[in-house]
Coordinates of N, CA and C in Angstrom, one line a residue:
M1 N 19.6 10.8 6.0 CA 18.9 10.0 6.9 C 19.5 8.6 6.9
K2 N 19.7 8.0 8.0 CA 20.3 6.6 8.1 C 19.3 5.6 7.5
E3 N 19.8 4.7 6.7 CA 19.0 3.6 6.1 C 18.6 2.6 7.2
A4 N 17.4 2.0 7.0 CA 16.9 1.0 8.0 C 17.8 -0.2 7.9
A5 N 18.0 -0.9 9.0 CA 18.8 -2.1 9.0 C 17.8 -3.3 8.9
F6 N 16.5 -3.1 8.7 CA 15.6 -4.2 8.6 C 15.8 -5.0 7.4
D7 N 15.8 -6.3 7.5 CA 16.0 -7.2 6.4 C 14.7 -7.8 5.9
Y8 N 14.1 -7.2 4.9 CA 12.8 -7.6 4.4 C 12.8 -9.0 3.8
E9 N 13.9 -9.6 3.5 CA 14.0 -10.9 2.9 C 13.8 -12.0 4.0
T10 N 14.4 -11.7 5.2 CA 14.4 -12.7 6.2 C 13.5 -12.5 7.4
E11 N 13.2 -11.2 7.7 CA 12.6 -10.9 9.0 C 11.0 -10.9 8.9
I12 N 10.5 -10.9 7.7 CA 9.0 -11.1 7.5 C 8.8 -12.4 6.8
P13 N 8.2 -13.4 7.5 CA 7.9 -14.7 6.9 C 7.1 -14.5 5.6
A14 N 7.5 -15.4 4.6 CA 6.7 -15.3 3.3 C 5.2 -15.5 3.6
G15 N 4.4 -14.6 3.0 CA 3.0 -14.7 3.2 C 2.4 -14.3 4.5
F16 N 3.2 -13.7 5.4 CA 2.8 -13.3 6.7 C 1.5 -12.5 6.7
Y17 N 1.5 -11.4 5.9 CA 0.4 -10.5 5.9 C -0.8 -11.1 5.2
D18 N -0.5 -11.9 4.2 CA -1.6 -12.5 3.4 C -2.3 -13.6 4.3
R19 N -1.6 -14.2 5.2 CA -2.3 -15.2 6.1 C -3.2 -14.5 7.0
I20 N -2.8 -13.3 7.5 CA -3.7 -12.5 8.3 C -5.0 -12.1 7.5
Y21 N -4.8 -11.7 6.3 CA -5.9 -11.4 5.4 C -6.8 -12.6 5.2
R22 N -6.3 -13.7 5.0 CA -7.1 -14.9 4.6 C -7.9 -15.5 5.8
R23 N -7.7 -14.9 7.0 CA -8.6 -15.3 8.1 C -10.0 -14.8 7.9
R24 N -10.1 -13.7 7.1 CA -11.4 -13.1 6.8 C -12.2 -12.7 8.0
R25 N -11.5 -12.4 9.1 CA -12.1 -11.9 10.3 C -11.1 -11.1 11.1
G26 N -11.6 -10.3 12.0 CA -10.8 -9.7 13.0 C -10.3 -8.3 12.5
I27 N -9.7 -7.5 13.5 CA -9.4 -6.2 13.2 C -8.3 -6.0 12.1
R28 N -7.3 -6.9 12.2 CA -6.2 -6.8 11.2 C -6.7 -7.1 9.8
Y29 N -7.5 -8.1 9.7 CA -8.1 -8.4 8.4 C -8.9 -7.2 7.9
S30 N -9.7 -6.7 8.7 CA -10.5 -5.5 8.3 C -9.7 -4.3 7.9
W31 N -8.6 -4.1 8.6 CA -7.7 -3.0 8.2 C -7.2 -3.2 6.8
H32 N -6.7 -4.4 6.4 CA -6.3 -4.7 5.1 C -7.4 -4.6 4.1
D33 N -8.5 -5.2 4.4 CA -9.6 -5.2 3.4 C -10.1 -3.8 3.1
L34 N -10.3 -2.9 4.2 CA -10.8 -1.6 4.0 C -9.8 -0.7 3.3
K35 N -8.5 -1.0 3.6 CA -7.4 -0.2 2.9 C -7.4 -0.6 1.4
F36 N -7.5 -1.8 1.0 CA -7.4 -2.2 -0.4 C -8.7 -1.7 -1.1
R37 N -9.8 -1.8 -0.4 CA -11.1 -1.3 -1.0 C -11.0 0.2 -1.3
S38 N -10.3 0.9 -0.4 CA -10.2 2.4 -0.6 C -9.3 2.7 -1.8
V39 N -8.3 1.9 -2.0 CA -7.4 2.1 -3.2 C -8.2 1.8 -4.4
V40 N -9.0 0.7 -4.5 CA -9.8 0.4 -5.6 C -10.8 1.5 -6.0
E41 N -11.4 2.1 -4.9 CA -12.4 3.1 -5.1 C -11.8 4.3 -5.9
H42 N -10.5 4.6 -5.7 CA -9.8 5.7 -6.4 C -9.0 5.3 -7.6
L43 N -9.1 4.0 -8.0 CA -8.2 3.5 -9.1 C -8.9 3.7 -10.5
G44 N -10.2 3.9 -10.5 CA -10.9 4.0 -11.8 C -11.0 2.6 -12.4
R45 N -10.9 2.6 -13.8 CA -11.1 1.3 -14.5 C -9.8 1.1 -15.4
P46 N -8.7 0.8 -14.8 CA -7.5 0.6 -15.6 C -7.4 -0.7 -16.3
N47 N -6.7 -0.7 -17.4 CA -6.5 -2.0 -18.2 C -5.3 -2.7 -17.7
R48 N -4.3 -2.0 -17.2 CA -3.0 -2.6 -16.9 C -2.5 -1.9 -15.6
V49 N -2.2 -2.7 -14.6 CA -1.8 -2.1 -13.3 C -0.5 -2.7 -12.9
L50 N 0.4 -1.8 -12.3 CA 1.6 -2.2 -11.7 C 1.5 -1.9 -10.2
D51 N 1.7 -3.0 -9.3 CA 1.6 -2.8 -7.9 C 3.1 -2.9 -7.4
V52 N 3.6 -1.8 -7.0 CA 5.0 -1.7 -6.5 C 5.1 -2.0 -5.0
G53 N 5.9 -2.9 -4.6 CA 5.9 -3.4 -3.2 C 4.8 -4.3 -2.9
C54 N 4.5 -5.2 -3.8 CA 3.3 -6.0 -3.7 C 3.3 -7.0 -2.6
G55 N 4.4 -7.3 -2.0 CA 4.5 -8.3 -0.9 C 4.0 -9.6 -1.4
P56 N 3.1 -10.3 -0.6 CA 2.6 -11.6 -0.9 C 1.5 -11.6 -2.0
G57 N 1.2 -10.5 -2.6 CA 0.2 -10.5 -3.7 C -1.2 -10.3 -3.3
T58 N -1.5 -10.0 -2.1 CA -2.9 -10.0 -1.6 C -3.8 -9.0 -2.4
F59 N -3.3 -7.8 -2.7 CA -4.1 -6.8 -3.4 C -4.4 -7.3 -4.8
I60 N -3.4 -7.7 -5.5 CA -3.7 -8.1 -6.9 C -4.6 -9.3 -6.9
G61 N -4.3 -10.3 -6.0 CA -5.0 -11.6 -6.1 C -6.5 -11.5 -5.7
N62 N -6.8 -10.5 -4.9 CA -8.2 -10.4 -4.4 C -9.0 -9.2 -4.8
Y63 N -8.4 -8.2 -5.4 CA -9.1 -7.0 -5.8 C -9.0 -6.5 -7.2
L64 N -8.2 -7.2 -8.0 CA -8.1 -6.8 -9.4 C -8.5 -7.9 -10.4
D65 N -9.6 -8.6 -10.1 CA -10.1 -9.6 -11.0 C -10.3 -9.0 -12.4
G66 N -9.8 -9.7 -13.4 CA -10.0 -9.3 -14.8 C -9.1 -8.1 -15.2
V67 N -8.2 -7.7 -14.4 CA -7.3 -6.6 -14.8 C -5.9 -7.2 -14.9
E68 N -5.3 -6.9 -16.1 CA -3.9 -7.4 -16.2 C -3.0 -6.7 -15.2
S69 N -2.3 -7.4 -14.4 CA -1.6 -6.8 -13.3 C -0.2 -7.5 -13.1
L70 N 0.8 -6.6 -12.8 CA 2.1 -7.1 -12.4 C 2.4 -6.6 -11.0
G71 N 2.8 -7.5 -10.1 CA 3.3 -7.1 -8.8 C 4.8 -7.3 -8.7
V72 N 5.5 -6.2 -8.2 CA 6.9 -6.4 -8.0 C 7.3 -6.1 -6.6
D73 N 8.3 -6.8 -6.1 CA 8.8 -6.6 -4.7 C 10.2 -7.1 -4.7
L74 N 11.0 -6.5 -3.7 CA 12.4 -6.8 -3.6 C 12.6 -8.2 -3.0
S75 N 11.6 -8.7 -2.2 CA 11.7 -9.9 -1.5 C 11.4 -11.1 -2.4
A76 N 12.4 -12.0 -2.7 CA 12.1 -13.2 -3.5 C 11.2 -14.1 -2.8
A77 N 11.3 -14.2 -1.5 CA 10.4 -15.1 -0.7 C 8.9 -14.7 -0.9
Q78 N 8.7 -13.4 -0.8 CA 7.3 -12.9 -0.9 C 6.8 -13.1 -2.3
I79 N 7.6 -12.9 -3.3 CA 7.2 -13.1 -4.7 C 6.9 -14.5 -5.0
A80 N 7.7 -15.4 -4.4 CA 7.5 -16.9 -4.6 C 6.1 -17.3 -4.0
Y81 N 5.8 -16.7 -2.9 CA 4.5 -17.0 -2.2 C 3.4 -16.4 -3.1
A82 N 3.6 -15.2 -3.5 CA 2.5 -14.5 -4.4 C 2.3 -15.3 -5.6
D83 N 3.3 -15.7 -6.3 CA 3.2 -16.5 -7.5 C 2.5 -17.8 -7.3
E84 N 2.8 -18.5 -6.3 CA 2.2 -19.8 -6.0 C 0.7 -19.6 -5.6
T85 N 0.4 -18.5 -4.8 CA -0.9 -18.4 -4.3 C -1.8 -17.7 -5.2
Y86 N -1.3 -16.7 -6.0 CA -2.2 -15.8 -6.8 C -1.8 -15.7 -8.2
G87 N -0.7 -16.4 -8.6 CA -0.2 -16.2 -10.0 C -1.2 -16.8 -11.0
T88 N -1.4 -16.1 -12.1 CA -2.2 -16.5 -13.2 C -1.6 -15.9 -14.5
P89 N -2.0 -16.2 -15.7 CA -1.5 -15.5 -16.8 C -1.7 -14.0 -16.8
G90 N -2.8 -13.6 -16.2 CA -3.1 -12.1 -16.1 C -2.6 -11.5 -14.8
H91 N -2.2 -12.2 -13.8 CA -1.7 -11.7 -12.6 C -0.3 -12.3 -12.4
R92 N 0.7 -11.5 -12.7 CA 2.1 -11.9 -12.6 C 2.9 -11.2 -11.5
F93 N 3.9 -11.9 -11.0 CA 4.7 -11.3 -9.9 C 6.2 -11.5 -10.2
S94 N 7.0 -10.5 -9.8 CA 8.4 -10.5 -10.2 C 9.2 -9.7 -9.2
T95 N 10.5 -10.0 -9.2 CA 11.5 -9.2 -8.4 C 12.2 -8.2 -9.2
Q96 N 11.7 -8.0 -10.5 CA 12.3 -6.9 -11.3 C 12.2 -5.6 -10.6
S97 N 13.2 -4.7 -10.8 CA 13.1 -3.4 -10.3 C 12.3 -2.5 -11.2
V98 N 11.9 -1.4 -10.6 CA 11.2 -0.4 -11.4 C 12.1 0.1 -12.6
G99 N 13.4 0.3 -12.3 CA 14.3 0.7 -13.3 C 14.4 -0.3 -14.5
T100 N 14.4 -1.5 -14.2 CA 14.4 -2.6 -15.2 C 13.2 -2.5 -16.1
L101 N 12.0 -2.3 -15.4 CA 10.8 -2.2 -16.2 C 10.8 -1.0 -17.1
G102 N 11.4 0.1 -16.7 CA 11.5 1.2 -17.5 C 12.3 1.0 -18.7
M103 N 13.5 0.4 -18.5 CA 14.4 0.1 -19.6 C 13.8 -0.8 -20.6
A104 N 12.9 -1.7 -20.1 CA 12.2 -2.7 -21.0 C 11.1 -2.0 -21.8
G105 N 10.8 -0.8 -21.5 CA 9.7 -0.1 -22.2 C 8.3 -0.4 -21.7
E106 N 8.2 -0.9 -20.5 CA 6.9 -1.2 -19.9 C 6.2 0.0 -19.6
R107 N 4.9 0.1 -19.8 CA 4.0 1.2 -19.4 C 2.7 0.7 -18.9
F108 N 2.2 1.4 -17.9 CA 1.0 1.0 -17.2 C 0.0 2.2 -17.1
D109 N -1.3 2.0 -17.1 CA -2.2 3.1 -17.0 C -2.6 3.3 -15.6
A110 N -2.1 2.5 -14.6 CA -2.2 2.8 -13.2 C -1.1 2.1 -12.5
V111 N -0.6 2.8 -11.5 CA 0.4 2.2 -10.6 C 0.0 2.4 -9.1
T112 N 0.1 1.4 -8.3 CA -0.3 1.5 -6.9 C 1.0 1.2 -6.1
M113 N 1.1 2.0 -5.0 CA 2.1 1.8 -4.0 C 1.4 1.9 -2.7
I114 N 1.2 0.7 -2.1 CA 0.4 0.6 -0.9 C 1.3 0.4 0.4
E115 N 1.4 1.5 1.2 CA 2.2 1.4 2.4 C 3.6 0.9 2.1
L116 N 4.3 1.6 1.3 CA 5.6 1.3 0.9 C 6.6 2.4 1.2
I117 N 6.3 3.7 0.8 CA 7.3 4.8 0.9 C 7.7 5.1 2.3
E118 N 6.9 4.8 3.3 CA 7.3 5.0 4.7 C 8.5 4.2 5.1
H119 N 8.8 3.1 4.3 CA 9.9 2.2 4.6 C 11.2 2.7 4.0
L120 N 11.2 3.8 3.3 CA 12.4 4.3 2.6 C 12.9 5.7 3.1
P121 N 14.2 5.9 3.1 CA 14.6 7.3 3.4 C 14.0 8.2 2.4
A122 N 13.9 9.5 2.8 CA 13.2 10.5 2.0 C 13.7 10.6 0.5
D123 N 15.1 10.6 0.4 CA 15.6 10.7 -1.0 C 15.3 9.5 -1.8
E124 N 15.3 8.3 -1.2 CA 14.9 7.1 -2.0 C 13.4 7.1 -2.3
A125 N 12.6 7.6 -1.4 CA 11.2 7.6 -1.7 C 10.9 8.5 -2.9
I126 N 11.5 9.7 -2.9 CA 11.3 10.6 -4.0 C 11.8 10.0 -5.3
R127 N 13.0 9.4 -5.3 CA 13.5 8.8 -6.5 C 12.6 7.7 -7.0
L128 N 12.1 6.8 -6.1 CA 11.2 5.8 -6.5 C 9.9 6.3 -7.1
L129 N 9.3 7.3 -6.5 CA 8.1 8.0 -7.0 C 8.4 8.5 -8.4
S130 N 9.6 9.1 -8.6 CA 9.9 9.7 -9.9 C 10.1 8.6 -10.9
D131 N 10.8 7.5 -10.6 CA 11.0 6.4 -11.5 C 9.6 5.8 -11.9
V132 N 8.7 5.7 -10.9 CA 7.4 5.1 -11.2 C 6.6 6.0 -12.2
R133 N 6.8 7.3 -12.0 CA 6.1 8.2 -12.9 C 6.4 8.0 -14.4
R134 N 7.6 7.6 -14.6 CA 8.0 7.3 -16.0 C 7.4 6.0 -16.6
L135 N 6.9 5.2 -15.7 CA 6.2 4.0 -16.2 C 4.7 4.2 -16.5
L136 N 4.2 5.3 -16.2 CA 2.8 5.6 -16.4 C 2.6 6.1 -17.8
T137 N 1.5 5.7 -18.4 CA 1.0 6.3 -19.7 C 0.7 7.8 -19.5
P138 N 0.7 8.6 -20.6 CA 0.5 10.0 -20.4 C -0.8 10.4 -19.5
D139 N -1.8 9.6 -19.6 CA -3.0 9.9 -18.8 C -3.2 8.9 -17.7
G140 N -2.0 8.3 -17.3 CA -2.1 7.3 -16.2 C -2.3 7.9 -14.8
L141 N -2.5 7.0 -13.9 CA -2.8 7.4 -12.5 C -1.9 6.7 -11.5
L142 N -1.4 7.4 -10.6 CA -0.7 6.9 -9.4 C -1.7 6.9 -8.2
V143 N -1.8 5.8 -7.5 CA -2.5 5.8 -6.2 C -1.5 5.2 -5.2
V144 N -1.2 6.0 -4.1 CA -0.2 5.7 -3.1 C -0.8 6.0 -1.8
T145 N -0.6 5.0 -0.8 CA -1.0 5.2 0.6 C 0.2 5.1 1.5
T146 N 0.1 5.8 2.6 CA 1.1 5.7 3.7 C 0.5 6.1 5.0
P147 N 1.0 5.6 6.1 CA 0.4 6.0 7.4 C 0.4 7.5 7.6
N148 N -0.6 8.0 8.3 CA -0.7 9.4 8.6 C -0.3 9.7 10.0
Y149 N 0.9 10.2 10.2 CA 1.4 10.5 11.5 C 0.8 11.7 12.2
A150 N -0.2 12.3 11.5 CA -0.9 13.4 12.2 C -2.3 12.9 12.6
S151 N -2.4 11.6 12.8 CA -3.6 10.9 13.2 C -3.4 10.0 14.5
L152 N -4.2 9.1 14.7 CA -4.0 8.1 15.8 C -3.0 7.1 15.4
W153 N -2.5 7.1 14.2 CA -1.5 6.1 13.8 C -0.4 5.8 14.7
P154 N 0.3 6.8 15.2 CA 1.4 6.5 16.1 C 1.0 5.7 17.3
L155 N -0.2 5.9 17.8 CA -0.6 5.0 18.9 C -0.9 3.6 18.4
I156 N -1.5 3.5 17.3 CA -1.8 2.2 16.7 C -0.5 1.4 16.5
E157 N 0.5 2.1 16.0 CA 1.8 1.5 15.7 C 2.4 1.0 17.0
I158 N 2.3 1.7 18.1 CA 2.8 1.2 19.3 C 2.1 -0.1 19.7
G159 N 0.8 -0.1 19.5 CA 0.1 -1.4 19.9 C 0.5 -2.5 19.0
V160 N 0.7 -2.3 17.7 CA 1.1 -3.4 16.8 C 2.5 -3.9 17.2
N161 N 3.4 -2.9 17.5 CA 4.8 -3.3 17.8 C 4.8 -4.2 19.1
A162 N 3.9 -3.9 20.0 CA 3.8 -4.6 21.3 C 3.2 -6.0 21.1
L163 N 2.3 -6.2 20.1 CA 1.5 -7.4 20.1 C 1.9 -8.3 18.9
S164 N 2.5 -7.8 17.9 CA 2.7 -8.6 16.7 C 4.2 -9.1 16.6
P165 N 4.4 -10.3 16.1 CA 5.7 -10.8 15.9 C 6.6 -10.0 14.9
V166 N 5.9 -9.2 14.1 CA 6.6 -8.3 13.1 C 6.4 -6.9 13.6
S167 N 7.4 -6.2 13.9 CA 7.3 -4.8 14.4 C 7.7 -3.8 13.4
Y168 N 7.1 -2.6 13.5 CA 7.4 -1.5 12.6 C 8.5 -0.6 13.1
I169 N 9.1 -0.8 14.2 CA 10.0 0.1 14.8 C 11.2 0.4 13.8
D170 N 11.7 -0.7 13.2 CA 12.8 -0.5 12.3 C 12.4 -0.4 10.8
Q171 N 11.1 -0.5 10.6 CA 10.6 -0.5 9.2 C 10.1 0.9 8.8
H172 N 9.4 1.6 9.7 CA 8.8 2.9 9.3 C 9.8 4.0 9.6
I173 N 10.6 4.5 8.7 CA 11.6 5.5 8.9 C 11.3 6.8 8.3
N174 N 10.2 6.9 7.5 CA 9.8 8.1 6.8 C 8.4 8.4 7.3
K175 N 8.2 9.3 8.2 CA 6.9 9.5 8.9 C 6.1 10.6 8.3
Y176 N 5.2 10.3 7.5 CA 4.5 11.3 6.6 C 3.3 12.0 7.3
R177 N 3.3 13.3 7.1 CA 2.1 14.1 7.3 C 1.7 14.6 5.9
R178 N 0.5 15.3 5.8 CA 0.0 15.7 4.5 C 1.0 16.6 3.8
G179 N 1.6 17.6 4.5 CA 2.5 18.5 3.8 C 3.7 17.8 3.2
L180 N 4.3 17.0 4.0 CA 5.5 16.2 3.5 C 5.2 15.3 2.4
F181 N 4.1 14.7 2.4 CA 3.6 13.8 1.4 C 3.4 14.6 0.1
A182 N 2.8 15.7 0.1 CA 2.6 16.5 -1.0 C 3.9 17.0 -1.6
S183 N 4.8 17.4 -0.7 CA 6.1 17.9 -1.1 C 6.9 16.8 -1.9
H184 N 6.9 15.6 -1.4 CA 7.6 14.5 -2.1 C 7.0 14.2 -3.4
L185 N 5.7 14.2 -3.5 CA 5.1 13.9 -4.8 C 5.4 15.1 -5.8
A186 N 5.4 16.3 -5.4 CA 5.7 17.4 -6.2 C 7.2 17.3 -6.7
E187 N 8.1 17.0 -5.8 CA 9.5 16.9 -6.1 C 9.7 15.7 -7.2
A188 N 8.9 14.7 -7.1 CA 9.0 13.6 -8.1 C 8.3 13.9 -9.4
G189 N 7.7 15.1 -9.5 CA 7.3 15.6 -10.8 C 5.8 15.3 -11.1
Y190 N 5.0 15.0 -10.1 CA 3.6 14.7 -10.3 C 2.8 16.0 -10.4
R191 N 1.6 15.9 -11.1 CA 0.7 17.0 -11.2 C -0.7 16.5 -10.7
N192 N -1.6 17.4 -10.6 CA -3.0 17.1 -10.1 C -3.0 16.2 -8.9
V193 N -2.1 16.5 -8.0 CA -2.0 15.7 -6.7 C -3.2 16.0 -5.8
K194 N -3.8 15.0 -5.4 CA -4.9 15.1 -4.4 C -4.7 14.1 -3.3
I195 N -4.7 14.7 -2.1 CA -4.4 13.9 -0.9 C -5.6 13.9 0.0
R196 N -6.1 12.8 0.5 CA -7.2 12.7 1.4 C -6.8 11.6 2.5
T197 N -7.6 11.5 3.5 CA -7.3 10.5 4.5 C -8.4 9.4 4.4
V198 N -7.9 8.2 4.8 CA -8.8 7.0 4.8 C -8.6 6.2 6.0
L199 N -9.5 5.3 6.4 CA -9.4 4.4 7.5 C -9.3 5.1 8.8
G200 N -10.5 5.2 9.4 CA -10.6 5.8 10.8 C -10.7 4.7 11.8
L201 N -11.8 4.7 12.5 CA -12.0 3.7 13.6 C -12.6 2.4 13.0
A202 N -13.1 2.4 11.8 CA -13.8 1.3 11.3 C -13.2 -0.1 11.4
P203 N -11.9 -0.2 11.2 CA -11.3 -1.6 11.3 C -11.4 -2.1 12.8
F204 N -11.4 -1.2 13.7 CA -11.5 -1.7 15.1 C -13.0 -2.1 15.5
A205 N -13.9 -1.6 14.7 CA -15.3 -2.1 14.9 C -15.5 -3.5 14.5
A206 N -14.5 -4.1 13.8 CA -14.5 -5.5 13.4 C -14.5 -6.4 14.6
A207 N -14.2 -5.9 15.8 CA -14.3 -6.7 17.0 C -15.7 -7.1 17.3
F208 N -16.7 -6.3 16.7 CA -18.1 -6.6 16.8 C -18.6 -7.3 15.6
G209 N -17.8 -7.6 14.7 CA -18.2 -8.3 13.4 C -18.0 -7.5 12.2
P210 N -17.9 -8.1 11.0 CA -17.6 -7.4 9.8 C -18.7 -6.4 9.4
R211 N -20.0 -6.6 9.8 CA -21.0 -5.7 9.4 C -20.8 -4.4 10.1
A212 N -20.4 -4.4 11.4 CA -20.1 -3.2 12.2 C -19.0 -2.4 11.5
A213 N -17.9 -3.1 11.1 CA -16.8 -2.5 10.5 C -17.2 -1.8 9.2
N214 N -17.9 -2.5 8.4 CA -18.4 -2.0 7.1 C -19.3 -0.8 7.2
A215 N -20.2 -0.9 8.2 CA -21.2 0.2 8.4 C -20.4 1.5 8.9
L216 N -19.5 1.3 9.8 CA -18.7 2.5 10.3 C -17.8 3.0 9.2
H217 N -17.3 2.2 8.3 CA -16.4 2.6 7.2 C -17.3 3.5 6.3
E218 N -18.5 3.1 6.0 CA -19.3 3.9 5.1 C -19.6 5.3 5.7
L219 N -19.9 5.3 7.0 CA -20.2 6.5 7.7 C -19.0 7.4 7.7
E220 N -17.8 6.9 8.0 CA -16.6 7.7 8.1 C -16.2 8.2 6.7
S221 N -16.4 7.4 5.7 CA -16.1 7.8 4.3 C -17.0 8.9 3.9
A222 N -18.2 8.9 4.3 CA -19.2 9.9 3.9 C -18.8 11.3 4.4
V223 N -18.0 11.4 5.5 CA -17.6 12.7 6.0 C -16.1 12.9 5.8
G224 N -15.5 12.1 4.9 CA -14.1 12.2 4.6 C -13.2 12.0 5.8
H225 N -13.7 11.1 6.8 CA -12.9 10.8 8.0 C -12.5 12.1 8.7
L226 N -13.2 13.2 8.4 CA -13.0 14.5 9.0 C -11.5 14.9 8.8
G227 N -10.9 14.3 7.8 CA -9.5 14.7 7.5 C -8.5 14.1 8.4
V228 N -8.8 13.2 9.3 CA -7.9 12.7 10.3 C -7.8 11.2 10.2
G229 N -8.2 10.6 9.0 CA -8.0 9.1 8.9 C -6.6 8.7 9.1
N230 N -6.4 7.4 9.4 CA -5.1 6.9 9.8 C -4.2 6.6 8.7
L231 N -4.7 6.7 7.5 CA -3.8 6.5 6.3 C -4.0 7.8 5.4
L232 N -2.9 8.2 4.8 CA -3.0 9.2 3.7 C -3.1 8.4 2.4
L233 N -4.0 8.9 1.5 CA -4.1 8.3 0.2 C -4.0 9.4 -0.8
A234 N -3.1 9.3 -1.7 CA -2.9 10.3 -2.8 C -3.1 9.7 -4.1
T235 N -3.8 10.5 -5.0 CA -3.8 10.2 -6.4 C -3.1 11.3 -7.1
A236 N -2.4 11.0 -8.2 CA -1.6 11.9 -8.9 C -1.4 11.5 -10.4
R237 N -1.2 12.5 -11.3 CA -0.9 12.3 -12.7 C 0.5 12.5 -13.0
P238 N 1.0 11.8 -14.0 CA 2.5 12.0 -14.4 C 2.7 13.3 -15.1

C-alpha cells in the first residue's frame, strides 16, 4: 500500500484539535469529549498510561487526572504545545518512539491509541500494535479506537473534508471494519480481543446543547449503538 504523503509536522497547526475541544461547545467538541469518555469507560483504573499518537495532549490533560501518563507523538510541534498546555510532573509528553521506550525498559499497565492506526499502511499498523504490546505489563490493557467504515463515518468524513481546513483525504489510508480490525490485532499477538462500536448520533445532538448530546449518548450506549456506532473501540490483552 502506498504511504500517505501527508506531512503531520506542517499540515496540522500545533494545538488545532485541542482548540476545537477547548471551545467546550458544538458538534466537534462533543465528538471529542464523548470519544475520550468512551475510552476512559473501558480503561479501568490504571496506574501508568501511555497514549500513543497523543497529538496536542487533550486526552491526558483532561481525562487522566491523578494518573501517571506519558504521551508520545511524531510531531514535535504538537508535543511542544501539549507540554506547554498540559505538562506536569505526572503528565509528560515526548517525541520518543515506541521502539525507544521499549529499549529503555519502559512498561505501562495501559496503552491508548485513539484514532491513530487508520493513518498508517496496514503493515505499519500491525507492527506498531505489536511493538506497543511489548510495552504492556503482563496483565496490561490496550484500548484503541478507529473510524468504523461500516457505519455513517464515510459520509461524516466527506462533510469534515468539505468544511474543515484540515482534511482526512490524505490522512485516512487504512479503512477499518470490524473484521479487518480484529485481524490486525490478532496478527499483532493480542488475546482477549473485544471490539464494540461507540459514538452514534449523539455528537450531532450537541447542536441543541450539551444536555441533548449527553442524553442521547447514554441512550445509544445502553443499546450498544446497535453495533453501528461511528467508531470502533477495541480492548485487548498482551
